[in-house]
Short mmCIF file of C-alpha atoms (C1' of nucleotides) in Angstrom, two decimals:
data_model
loop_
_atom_site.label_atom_id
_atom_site.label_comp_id
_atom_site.label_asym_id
_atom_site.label_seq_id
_atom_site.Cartn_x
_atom_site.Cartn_y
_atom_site.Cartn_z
CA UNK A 97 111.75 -9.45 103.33
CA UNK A 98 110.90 -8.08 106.53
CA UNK A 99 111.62 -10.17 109.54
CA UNK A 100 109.67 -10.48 112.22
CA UNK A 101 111.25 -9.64 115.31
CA UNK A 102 108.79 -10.42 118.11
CA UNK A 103 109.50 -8.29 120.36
CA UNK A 104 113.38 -7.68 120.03
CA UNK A 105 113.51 -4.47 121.16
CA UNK A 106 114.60 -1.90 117.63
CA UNK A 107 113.15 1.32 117.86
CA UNK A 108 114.72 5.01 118.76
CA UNK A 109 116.15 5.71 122.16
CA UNK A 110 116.74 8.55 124.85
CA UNK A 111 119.94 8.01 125.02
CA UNK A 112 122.86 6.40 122.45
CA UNK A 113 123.24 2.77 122.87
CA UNK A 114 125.89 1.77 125.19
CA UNK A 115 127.40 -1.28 125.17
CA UNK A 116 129.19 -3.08 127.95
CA UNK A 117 132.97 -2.36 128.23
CA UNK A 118 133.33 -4.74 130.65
CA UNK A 119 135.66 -7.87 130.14
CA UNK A 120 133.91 -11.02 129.31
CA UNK A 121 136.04 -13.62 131.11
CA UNK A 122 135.83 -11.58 134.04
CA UNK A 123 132.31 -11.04 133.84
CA UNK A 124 131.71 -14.79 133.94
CA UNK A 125 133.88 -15.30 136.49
CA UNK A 126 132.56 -12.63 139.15
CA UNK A 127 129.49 -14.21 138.40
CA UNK A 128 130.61 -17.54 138.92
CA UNK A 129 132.16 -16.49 141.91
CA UNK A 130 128.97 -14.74 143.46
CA UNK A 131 126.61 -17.72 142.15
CA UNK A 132 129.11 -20.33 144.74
CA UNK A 133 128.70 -17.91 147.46
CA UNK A 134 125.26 -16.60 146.96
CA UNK A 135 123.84 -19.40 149.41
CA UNK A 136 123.36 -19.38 152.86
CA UNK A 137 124.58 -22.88 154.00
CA UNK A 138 128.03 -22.23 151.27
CA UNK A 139 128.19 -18.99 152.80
CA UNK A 140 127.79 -20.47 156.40
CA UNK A 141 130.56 -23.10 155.38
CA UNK A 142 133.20 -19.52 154.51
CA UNK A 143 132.43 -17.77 157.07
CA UNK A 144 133.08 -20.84 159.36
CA UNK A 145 136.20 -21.35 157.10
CA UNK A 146 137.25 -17.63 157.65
CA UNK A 147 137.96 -18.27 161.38
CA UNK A 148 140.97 -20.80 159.99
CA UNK A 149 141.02 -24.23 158.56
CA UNK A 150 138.78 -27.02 159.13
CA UNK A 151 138.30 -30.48 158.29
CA UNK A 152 134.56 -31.86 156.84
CA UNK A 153 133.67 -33.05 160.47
CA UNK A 154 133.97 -30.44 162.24
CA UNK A 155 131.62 -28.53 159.68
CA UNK A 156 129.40 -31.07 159.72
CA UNK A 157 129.62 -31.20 163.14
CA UNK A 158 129.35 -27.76 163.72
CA UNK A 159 126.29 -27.78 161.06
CA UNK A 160 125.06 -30.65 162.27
CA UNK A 161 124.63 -31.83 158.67
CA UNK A 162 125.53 -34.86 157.08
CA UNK A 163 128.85 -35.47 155.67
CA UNK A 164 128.12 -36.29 152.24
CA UNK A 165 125.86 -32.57 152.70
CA UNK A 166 128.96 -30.43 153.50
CA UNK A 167 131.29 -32.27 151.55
CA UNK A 168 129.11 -31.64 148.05
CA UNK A 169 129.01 -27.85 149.10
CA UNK A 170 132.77 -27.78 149.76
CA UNK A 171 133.41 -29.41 146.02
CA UNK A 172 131.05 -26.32 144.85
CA UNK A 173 133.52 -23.79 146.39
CA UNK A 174 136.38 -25.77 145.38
CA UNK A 175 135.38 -25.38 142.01
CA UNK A 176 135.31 -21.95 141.71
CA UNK A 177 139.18 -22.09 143.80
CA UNK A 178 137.21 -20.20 146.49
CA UNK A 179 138.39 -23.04 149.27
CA UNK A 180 141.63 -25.55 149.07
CA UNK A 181 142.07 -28.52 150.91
CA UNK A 182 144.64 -30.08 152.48
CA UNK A 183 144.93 -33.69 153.54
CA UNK A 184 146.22 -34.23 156.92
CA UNK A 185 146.44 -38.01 157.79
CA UNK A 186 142.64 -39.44 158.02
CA UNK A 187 141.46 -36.00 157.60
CA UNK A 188 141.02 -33.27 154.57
CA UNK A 189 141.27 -29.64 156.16
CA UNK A 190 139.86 -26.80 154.45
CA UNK A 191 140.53 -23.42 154.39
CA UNK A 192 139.64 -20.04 152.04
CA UNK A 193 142.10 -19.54 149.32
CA UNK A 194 142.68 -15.85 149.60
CA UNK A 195 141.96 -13.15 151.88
CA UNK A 196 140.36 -11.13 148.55
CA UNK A 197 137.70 -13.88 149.06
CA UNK A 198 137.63 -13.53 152.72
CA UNK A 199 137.10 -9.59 151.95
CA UNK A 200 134.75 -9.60 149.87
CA UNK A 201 132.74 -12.12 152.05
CA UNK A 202 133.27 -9.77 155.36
CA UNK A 203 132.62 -7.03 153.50
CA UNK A 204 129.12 -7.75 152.04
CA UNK A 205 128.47 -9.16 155.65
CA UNK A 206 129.25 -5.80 157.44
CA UNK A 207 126.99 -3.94 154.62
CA UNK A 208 124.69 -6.58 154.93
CA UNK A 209 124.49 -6.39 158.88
CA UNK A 210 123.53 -2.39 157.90
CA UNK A 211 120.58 -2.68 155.41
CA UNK A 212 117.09 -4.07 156.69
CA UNK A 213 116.36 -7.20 155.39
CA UNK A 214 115.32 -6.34 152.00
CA UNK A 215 111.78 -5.12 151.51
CA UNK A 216 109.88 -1.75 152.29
CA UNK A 217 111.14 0.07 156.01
CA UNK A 218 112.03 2.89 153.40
CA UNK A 219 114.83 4.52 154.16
CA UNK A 220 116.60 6.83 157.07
CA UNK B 33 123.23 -48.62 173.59
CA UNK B 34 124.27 -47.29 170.50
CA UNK B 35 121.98 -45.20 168.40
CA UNK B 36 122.66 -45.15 164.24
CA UNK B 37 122.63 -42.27 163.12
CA UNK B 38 123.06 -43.31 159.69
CA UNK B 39 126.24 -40.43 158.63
CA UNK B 40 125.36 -37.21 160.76
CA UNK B 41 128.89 -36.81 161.99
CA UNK B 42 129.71 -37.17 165.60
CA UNK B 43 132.77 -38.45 166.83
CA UNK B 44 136.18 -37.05 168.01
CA UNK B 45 137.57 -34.15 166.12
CA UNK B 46 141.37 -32.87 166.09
CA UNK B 47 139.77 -29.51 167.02
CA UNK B 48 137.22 -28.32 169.18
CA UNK B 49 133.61 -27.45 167.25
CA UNK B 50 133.66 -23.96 166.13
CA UNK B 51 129.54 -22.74 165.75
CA UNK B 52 129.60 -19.76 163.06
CA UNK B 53 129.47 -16.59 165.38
CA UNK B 54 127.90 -14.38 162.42
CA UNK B 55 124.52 -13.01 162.24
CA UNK B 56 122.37 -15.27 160.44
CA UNK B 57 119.96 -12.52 159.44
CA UNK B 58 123.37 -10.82 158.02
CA UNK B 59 124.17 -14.08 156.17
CA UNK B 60 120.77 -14.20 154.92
CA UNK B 61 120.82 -11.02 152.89
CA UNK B 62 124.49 -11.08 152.01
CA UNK B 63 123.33 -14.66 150.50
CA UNK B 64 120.66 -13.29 148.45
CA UNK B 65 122.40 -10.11 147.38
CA UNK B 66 125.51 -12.98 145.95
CA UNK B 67 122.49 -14.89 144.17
CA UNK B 68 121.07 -11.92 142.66
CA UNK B 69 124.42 -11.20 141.20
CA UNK B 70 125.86 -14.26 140.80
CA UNK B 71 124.23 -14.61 136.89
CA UNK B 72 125.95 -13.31 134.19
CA UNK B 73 123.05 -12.23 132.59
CA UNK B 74 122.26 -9.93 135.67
CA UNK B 75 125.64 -9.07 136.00
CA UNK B 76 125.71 -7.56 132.74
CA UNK B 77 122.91 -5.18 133.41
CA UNK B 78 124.88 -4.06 136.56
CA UNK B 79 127.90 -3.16 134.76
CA UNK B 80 126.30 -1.53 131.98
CA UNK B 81 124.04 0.42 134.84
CA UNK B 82 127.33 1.52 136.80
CA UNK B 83 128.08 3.70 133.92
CA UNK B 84 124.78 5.49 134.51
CA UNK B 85 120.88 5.09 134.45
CA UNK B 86 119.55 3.32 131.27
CA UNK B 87 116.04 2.24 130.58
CA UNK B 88 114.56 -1.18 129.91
CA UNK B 89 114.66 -0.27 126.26
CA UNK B 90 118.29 0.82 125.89
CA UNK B 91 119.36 -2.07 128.40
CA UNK B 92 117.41 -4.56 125.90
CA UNK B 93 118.86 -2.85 122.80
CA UNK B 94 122.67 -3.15 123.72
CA UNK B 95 122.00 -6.95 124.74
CA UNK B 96 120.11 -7.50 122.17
CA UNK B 97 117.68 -9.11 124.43
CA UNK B 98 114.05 -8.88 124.75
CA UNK B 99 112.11 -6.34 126.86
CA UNK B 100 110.83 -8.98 128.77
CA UNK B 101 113.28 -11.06 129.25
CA UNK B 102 115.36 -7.79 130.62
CA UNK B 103 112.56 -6.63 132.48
CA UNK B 104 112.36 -10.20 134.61
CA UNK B 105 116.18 -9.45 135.16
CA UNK B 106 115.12 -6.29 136.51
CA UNK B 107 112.55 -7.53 138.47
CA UNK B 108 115.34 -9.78 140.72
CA UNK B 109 117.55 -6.86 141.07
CA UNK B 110 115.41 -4.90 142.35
CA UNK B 111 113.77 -7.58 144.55
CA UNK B 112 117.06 -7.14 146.64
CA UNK B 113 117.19 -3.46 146.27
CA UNK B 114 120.11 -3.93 144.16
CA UNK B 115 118.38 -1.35 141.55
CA UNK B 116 115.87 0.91 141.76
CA UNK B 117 113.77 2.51 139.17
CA UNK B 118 112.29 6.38 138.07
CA UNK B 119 109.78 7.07 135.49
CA UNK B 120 110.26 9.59 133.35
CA UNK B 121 107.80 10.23 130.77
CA UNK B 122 106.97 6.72 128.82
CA UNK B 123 110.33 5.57 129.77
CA UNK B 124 111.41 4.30 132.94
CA UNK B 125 114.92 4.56 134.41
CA UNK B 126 117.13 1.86 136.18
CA UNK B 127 120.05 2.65 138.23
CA UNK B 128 122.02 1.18 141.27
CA UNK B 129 120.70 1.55 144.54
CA UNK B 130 123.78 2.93 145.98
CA UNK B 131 127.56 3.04 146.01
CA UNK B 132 128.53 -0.01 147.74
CA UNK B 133 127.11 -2.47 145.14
CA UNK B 134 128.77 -0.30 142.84
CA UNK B 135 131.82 -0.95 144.80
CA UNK B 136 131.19 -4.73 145.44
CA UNK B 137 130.82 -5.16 141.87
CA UNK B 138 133.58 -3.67 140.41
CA UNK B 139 136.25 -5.20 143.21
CA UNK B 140 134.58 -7.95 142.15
CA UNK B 141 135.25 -8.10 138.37
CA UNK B 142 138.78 -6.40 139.34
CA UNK B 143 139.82 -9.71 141.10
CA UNK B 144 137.94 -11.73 138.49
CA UNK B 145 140.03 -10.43 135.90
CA UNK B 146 143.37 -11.33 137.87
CA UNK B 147 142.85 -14.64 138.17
CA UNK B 148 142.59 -16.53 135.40
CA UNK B 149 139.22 -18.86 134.69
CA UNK B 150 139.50 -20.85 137.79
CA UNK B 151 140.35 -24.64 136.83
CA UNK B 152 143.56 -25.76 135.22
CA UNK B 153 145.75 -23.56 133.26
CA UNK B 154 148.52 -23.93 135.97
CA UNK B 155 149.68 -20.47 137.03
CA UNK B 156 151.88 -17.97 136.15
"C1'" DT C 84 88.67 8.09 123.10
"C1'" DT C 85 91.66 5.65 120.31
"C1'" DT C 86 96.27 4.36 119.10
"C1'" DA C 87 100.95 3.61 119.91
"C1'" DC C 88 104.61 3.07 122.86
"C1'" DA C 89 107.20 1.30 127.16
"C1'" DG C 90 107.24 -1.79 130.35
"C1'" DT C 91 105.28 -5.41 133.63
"C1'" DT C 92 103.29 -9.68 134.87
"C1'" DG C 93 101.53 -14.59 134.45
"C1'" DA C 94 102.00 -19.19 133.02
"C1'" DA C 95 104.49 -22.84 130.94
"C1'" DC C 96 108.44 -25.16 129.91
"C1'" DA C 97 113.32 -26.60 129.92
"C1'" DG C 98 117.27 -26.69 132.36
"C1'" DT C 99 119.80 -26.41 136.72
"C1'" DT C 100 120.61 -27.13 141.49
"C1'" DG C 101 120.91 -29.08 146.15
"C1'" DA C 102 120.21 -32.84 149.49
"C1'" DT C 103 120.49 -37.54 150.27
"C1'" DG C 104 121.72 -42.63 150.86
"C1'" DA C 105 124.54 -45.95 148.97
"C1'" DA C 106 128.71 -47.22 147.17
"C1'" DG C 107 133.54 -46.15 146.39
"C1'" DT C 108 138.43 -44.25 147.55
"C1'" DG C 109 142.23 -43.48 150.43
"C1'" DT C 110 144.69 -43.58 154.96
"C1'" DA C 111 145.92 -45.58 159.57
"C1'" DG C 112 146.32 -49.14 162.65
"C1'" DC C 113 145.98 -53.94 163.89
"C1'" DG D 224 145.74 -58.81 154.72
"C1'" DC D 225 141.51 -56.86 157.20
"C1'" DT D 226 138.84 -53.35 159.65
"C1'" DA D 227 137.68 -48.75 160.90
"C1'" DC D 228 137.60 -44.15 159.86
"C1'" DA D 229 137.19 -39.86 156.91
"C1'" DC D 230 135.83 -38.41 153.24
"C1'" DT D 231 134.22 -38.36 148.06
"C1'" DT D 232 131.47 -39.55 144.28
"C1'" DC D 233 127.29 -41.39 142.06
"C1'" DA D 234 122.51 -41.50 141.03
"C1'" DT D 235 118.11 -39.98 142.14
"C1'" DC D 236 114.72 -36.73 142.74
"C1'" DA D 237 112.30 -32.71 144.27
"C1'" DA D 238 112.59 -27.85 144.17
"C1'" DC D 239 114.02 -23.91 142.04
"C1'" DT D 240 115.45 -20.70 138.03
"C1'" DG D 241 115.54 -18.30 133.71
"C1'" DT D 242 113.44 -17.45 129.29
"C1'" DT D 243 109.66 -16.83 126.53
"C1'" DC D 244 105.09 -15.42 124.57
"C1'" DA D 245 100.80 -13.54 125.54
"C1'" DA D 246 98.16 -10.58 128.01
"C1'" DC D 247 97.90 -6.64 130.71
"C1'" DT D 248 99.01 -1.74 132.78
"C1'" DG D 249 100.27 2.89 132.44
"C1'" DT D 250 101.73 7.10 129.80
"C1'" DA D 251 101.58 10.34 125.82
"C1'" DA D 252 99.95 12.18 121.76
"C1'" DA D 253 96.37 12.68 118.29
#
DNA sequence: TTTACAGTTGAACAGTTGATGAAGTGTAGC
DNA sequence: GCTACACTTCATCAACTGTTCAACTGTAAA
């Protein structure tokens, strides 16, 4: 019986099909990793974070955002280990977990301090 | 008299506020370029496209994914200039933008696939 | 021009996410 | 113990995302 494949792309191709060598786990980690960080007010929070530790009231503060706000974003990066805390009497101080993190975040700044916004301007 | 201001923090802090001294416009993109990536899905397509150009048909074929469906993924990739694209006859060719998201991404997956999933599993 | 191929786009739908106020936990001081 | 403070967690809800099929665009060959 022939089955109908919608659309599934089958048919011949330029060039040999080449499957992904890359490393599962990894894959879905990077991704995780990117998806945590891949929003501005999280990405605020790190680069806040990257200057040293900090406890949720000063972000908040510093934010001027509700606790509750900054706290939920904090348990995002937490989740991914991006952030640890640290209790210190009354108050939980955060701070980034590794300097790869803190790389990767200064690094994508600095590139992203070079390219225009996104759209059109063409290029040099 | 004392306003309520229902949870916005404000009170005394051990340290002094510390306002985020990057560029927002910076944090903006480098945001959006972390979404973009930050889907396995679209991650995929990345690493399969940092081994060289591949069209929508090839791309499709080694996920076994629809045209479609690829072709969306495309479409947010190259919202952020992440990929760009070259016709060539019927077909048309992806590729990465340039060397730095090539570099991002593989730093990326290289630190991904140190550290293992991200909760539990103790260490070492 | 007609047909087939390669890919894009639009609309709809399901699933996910983020912000918020209220309620809960844990620590410090009285 | 009780109260205040510093957070966290829960539940809700609106907004956003990703996938899909159908329809459409553009290219090539007959």
């Amino acid at each position: 019986m022939q089955r109908k494949k919608t659309e599934t792309a089958e048919h011949a191709h330029p060039r040999p099909v080449r499957l992904p060598s890359v490393n599962e786990a990894a894959l879905d980690r990077a991704a995780r990793l990117f998806k945590a960080i891949g929003d501005v007010p999280r990405l605020r929070l790190l680069a806040m974070l990257a200057h040293g530790e900090a406890c949720v009231s000063e972000l908040a503060a510093a934010g001027e955002e509700q606790l509750s706000t900054v706290s939920q974003r904090l348990r995002v990066l937490r989740a991914e280990d991006i952030v640890v805390r640290r209790r210190d009497g009354k108050h939980i101080n955060y701070s980034l977990t590794d300097q790869h993190v803190v790389d990767l975040i200064f690094n994508a700044l600095a590139h992203a301090s070079e390219m225009p916004a996104g759209k059109s301007t063409g290029r040099t």
